Short mmCIF file of C-alpha atoms in Angstrom, two decimals:
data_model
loop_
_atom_site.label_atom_id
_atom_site.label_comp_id
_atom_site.label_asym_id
_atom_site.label_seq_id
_atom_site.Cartn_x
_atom_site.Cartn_y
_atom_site.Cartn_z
CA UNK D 26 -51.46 -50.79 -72.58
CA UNK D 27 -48.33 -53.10 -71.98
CA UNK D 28 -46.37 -50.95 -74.44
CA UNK D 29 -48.03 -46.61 -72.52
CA UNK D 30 -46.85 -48.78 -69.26
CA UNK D 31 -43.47 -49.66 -70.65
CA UNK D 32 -42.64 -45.92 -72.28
CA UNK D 33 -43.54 -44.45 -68.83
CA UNK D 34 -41.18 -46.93 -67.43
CA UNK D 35 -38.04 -46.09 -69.66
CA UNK D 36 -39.09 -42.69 -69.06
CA UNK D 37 -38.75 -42.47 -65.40
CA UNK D 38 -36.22 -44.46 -65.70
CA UNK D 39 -33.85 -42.42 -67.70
CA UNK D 40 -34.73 -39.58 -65.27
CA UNK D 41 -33.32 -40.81 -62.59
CA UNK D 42 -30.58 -42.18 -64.98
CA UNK D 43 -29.88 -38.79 -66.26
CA UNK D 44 -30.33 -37.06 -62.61
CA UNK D 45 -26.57 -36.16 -61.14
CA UNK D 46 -27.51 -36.23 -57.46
CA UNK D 47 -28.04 -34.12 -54.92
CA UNK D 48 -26.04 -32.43 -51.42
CA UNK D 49 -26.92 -31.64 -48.62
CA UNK D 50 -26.06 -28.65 -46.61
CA UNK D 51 -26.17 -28.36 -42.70
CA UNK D 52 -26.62 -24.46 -42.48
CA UNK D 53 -26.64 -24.28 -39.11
CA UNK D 54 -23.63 -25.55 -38.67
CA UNK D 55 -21.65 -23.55 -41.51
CA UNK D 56 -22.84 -20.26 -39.65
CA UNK D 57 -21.70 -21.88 -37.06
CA UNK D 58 -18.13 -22.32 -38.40
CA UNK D 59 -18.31 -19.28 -40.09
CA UNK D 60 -14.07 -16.93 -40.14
CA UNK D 61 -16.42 -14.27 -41.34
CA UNK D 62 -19.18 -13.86 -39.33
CA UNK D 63 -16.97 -14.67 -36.52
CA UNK D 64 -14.90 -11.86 -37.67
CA UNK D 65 -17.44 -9.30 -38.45
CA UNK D 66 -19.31 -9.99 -34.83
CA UNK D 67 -15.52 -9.71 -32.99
CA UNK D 68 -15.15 -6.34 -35.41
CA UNK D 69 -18.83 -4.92 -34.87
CA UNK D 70 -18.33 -5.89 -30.94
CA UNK D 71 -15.48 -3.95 -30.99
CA UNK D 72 -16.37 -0.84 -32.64
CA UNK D 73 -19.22 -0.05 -30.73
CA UNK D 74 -17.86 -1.16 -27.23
CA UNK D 75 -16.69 2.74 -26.05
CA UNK D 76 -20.70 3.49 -27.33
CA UNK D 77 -21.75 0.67 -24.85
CA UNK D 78 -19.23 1.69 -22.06
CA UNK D 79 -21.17 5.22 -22.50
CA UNK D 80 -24.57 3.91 -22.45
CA UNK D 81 -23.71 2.10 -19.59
CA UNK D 82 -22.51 5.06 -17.60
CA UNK D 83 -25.32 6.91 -18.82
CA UNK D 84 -27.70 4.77 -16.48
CA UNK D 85 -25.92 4.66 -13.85
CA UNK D 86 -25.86 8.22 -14.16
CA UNK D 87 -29.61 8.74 -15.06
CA UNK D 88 -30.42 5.88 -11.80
CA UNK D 89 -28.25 8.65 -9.47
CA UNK D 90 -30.28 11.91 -10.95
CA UNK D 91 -33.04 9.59 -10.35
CA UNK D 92 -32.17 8.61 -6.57
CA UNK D 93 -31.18 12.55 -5.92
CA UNK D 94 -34.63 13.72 -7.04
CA UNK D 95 -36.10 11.17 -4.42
CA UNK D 96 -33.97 13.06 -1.56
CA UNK D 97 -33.81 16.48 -2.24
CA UNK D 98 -36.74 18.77 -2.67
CA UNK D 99 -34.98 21.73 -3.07
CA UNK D 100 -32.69 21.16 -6.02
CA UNK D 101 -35.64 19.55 -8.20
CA UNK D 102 -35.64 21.57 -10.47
CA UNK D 103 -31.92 21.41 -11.44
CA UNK D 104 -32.38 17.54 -10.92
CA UNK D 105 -34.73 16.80 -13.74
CA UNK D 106 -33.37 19.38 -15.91
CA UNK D 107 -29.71 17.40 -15.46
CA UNK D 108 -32.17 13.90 -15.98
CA UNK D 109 -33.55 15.47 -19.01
CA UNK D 110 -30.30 15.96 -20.90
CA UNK D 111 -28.58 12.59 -19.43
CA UNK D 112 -31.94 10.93 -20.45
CA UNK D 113 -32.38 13.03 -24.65
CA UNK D 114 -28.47 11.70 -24.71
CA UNK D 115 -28.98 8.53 -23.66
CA UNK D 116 -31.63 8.07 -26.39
CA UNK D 117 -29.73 9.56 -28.79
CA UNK D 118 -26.63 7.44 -28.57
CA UNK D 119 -28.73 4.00 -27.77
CA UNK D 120 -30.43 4.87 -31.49
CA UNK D 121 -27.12 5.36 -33.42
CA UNK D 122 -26.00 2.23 -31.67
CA UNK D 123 -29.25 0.30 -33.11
CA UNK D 124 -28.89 1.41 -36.45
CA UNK D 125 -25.44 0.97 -36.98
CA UNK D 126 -25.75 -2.52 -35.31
CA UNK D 127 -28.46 -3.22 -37.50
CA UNK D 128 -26.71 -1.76 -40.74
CA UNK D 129 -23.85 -3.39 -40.21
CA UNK D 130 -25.83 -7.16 -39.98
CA UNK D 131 -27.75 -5.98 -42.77
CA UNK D 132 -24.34 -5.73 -44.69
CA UNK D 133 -22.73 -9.02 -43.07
CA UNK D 134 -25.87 -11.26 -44.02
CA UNK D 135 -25.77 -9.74 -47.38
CA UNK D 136 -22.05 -10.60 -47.65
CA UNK D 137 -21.88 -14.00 -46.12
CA UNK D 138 -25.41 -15.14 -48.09
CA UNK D 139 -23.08 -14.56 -51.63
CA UNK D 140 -20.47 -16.70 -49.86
CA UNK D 141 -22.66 -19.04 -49.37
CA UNK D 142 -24.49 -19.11 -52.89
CA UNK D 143 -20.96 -19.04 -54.44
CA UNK D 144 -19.26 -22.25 -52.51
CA UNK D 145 -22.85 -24.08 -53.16
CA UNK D 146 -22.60 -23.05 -57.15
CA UNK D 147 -18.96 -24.01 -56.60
CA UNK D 148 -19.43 -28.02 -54.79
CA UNK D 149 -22.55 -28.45 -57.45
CA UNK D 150 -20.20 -27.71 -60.70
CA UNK D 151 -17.46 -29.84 -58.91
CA UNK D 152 -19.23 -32.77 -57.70
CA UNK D 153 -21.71 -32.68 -61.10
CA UNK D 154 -24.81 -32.60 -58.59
CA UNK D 155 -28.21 -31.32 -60.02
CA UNK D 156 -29.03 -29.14 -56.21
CA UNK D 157 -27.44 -28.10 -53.03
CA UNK D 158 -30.11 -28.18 -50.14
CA UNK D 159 -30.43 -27.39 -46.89
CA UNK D 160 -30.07 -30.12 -44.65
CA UNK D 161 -33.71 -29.00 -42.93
CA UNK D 162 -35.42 -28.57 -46.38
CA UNK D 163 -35.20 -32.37 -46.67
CA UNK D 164 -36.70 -34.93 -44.70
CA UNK D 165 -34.58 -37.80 -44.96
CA UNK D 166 -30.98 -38.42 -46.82
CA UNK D 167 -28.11 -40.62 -46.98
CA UNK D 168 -25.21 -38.77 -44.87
CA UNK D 169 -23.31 -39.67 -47.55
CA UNK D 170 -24.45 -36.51 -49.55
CA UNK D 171 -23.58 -34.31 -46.56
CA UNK D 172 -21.27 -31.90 -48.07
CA UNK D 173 -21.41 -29.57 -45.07
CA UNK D 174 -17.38 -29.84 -44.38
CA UNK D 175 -16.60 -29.02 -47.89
CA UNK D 176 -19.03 -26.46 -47.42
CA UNK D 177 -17.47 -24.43 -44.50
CA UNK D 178 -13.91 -25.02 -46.48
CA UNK D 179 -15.15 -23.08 -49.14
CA UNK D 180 -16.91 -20.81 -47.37
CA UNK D 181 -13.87 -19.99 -45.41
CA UNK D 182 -11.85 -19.77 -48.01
CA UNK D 183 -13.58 -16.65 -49.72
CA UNK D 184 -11.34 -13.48 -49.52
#
């Protein structure tokens, strides 16, 4: 028994001799930090602004047609017609807006996720570590395995 006990032992022991370590990643905050997502949100923000500036005119319009139908009995008919189109064009552009908003993300979280995997693959070769986690996949760590900094450096760094 002594001797099952004592090969377990050496066992587990040379498993955690043998282990390299681990890092941790605060995710979070490397979004946070992110030149490229801050980039592609400044870039996305400004490519659809004269789309907003439209949509926005659009309903003020659409709130006036809406106002004049209110008042004036006699031109209804012209009213709602003039609502109709402001209204199938509002739609219209509000829809391309979505999906190119949403395309775009799509593309950007695609982008930034191989970033991410490659600086990870990158600190784990370097720093001879075993795993890169997130910092919110484990419950409790040493700070001294937060590689977060490095993280963002390498992260940004990516052309």
């Amino acid at each position: 028994m002594k001797k099952l006990s004592l090969a377990i032992l050496t066992l587990g022991l040379s498993a955690v001799v043998n282990a390299a370590g681990y890092g941790v990643i605060d995710l979070e905050k490397l979004v946070e930090s992110s030149q490229y997502l801050k980039q592609q949100n400044a870039s996305l923000e400004a490519s659809i602004k004269p789309q907003a500036s439209k949509l926005e005119q659009l309903n003020k319009e659409l709130a006036t047609l809406q106002k004049q139908s209110q008042t004036q009995g006699a031109n209804l008919k012209q009213i709602e017609s003039q609502y109709q189109a402001k209204m199938t064009e509002f739609t219209t552009l509000q829809q391309s807006v979505q999906s190119r908003v949403q395309t775009t993300i799509q593309n950007t979280n695609k982008t930034f996720e191989a970033r991410v995997k490659q600086a990870a693959e990158q600190l784990r070769q370097e720093n001879s570590l075993d795993l890169v986690l997130n910092k919110n996949a484990a419950l409790a760590f040493d700070s001294k395995y937060d590689l977060t900094a490095k993280m963002i450096q390498k992260v940004n760094a990516i052309k």
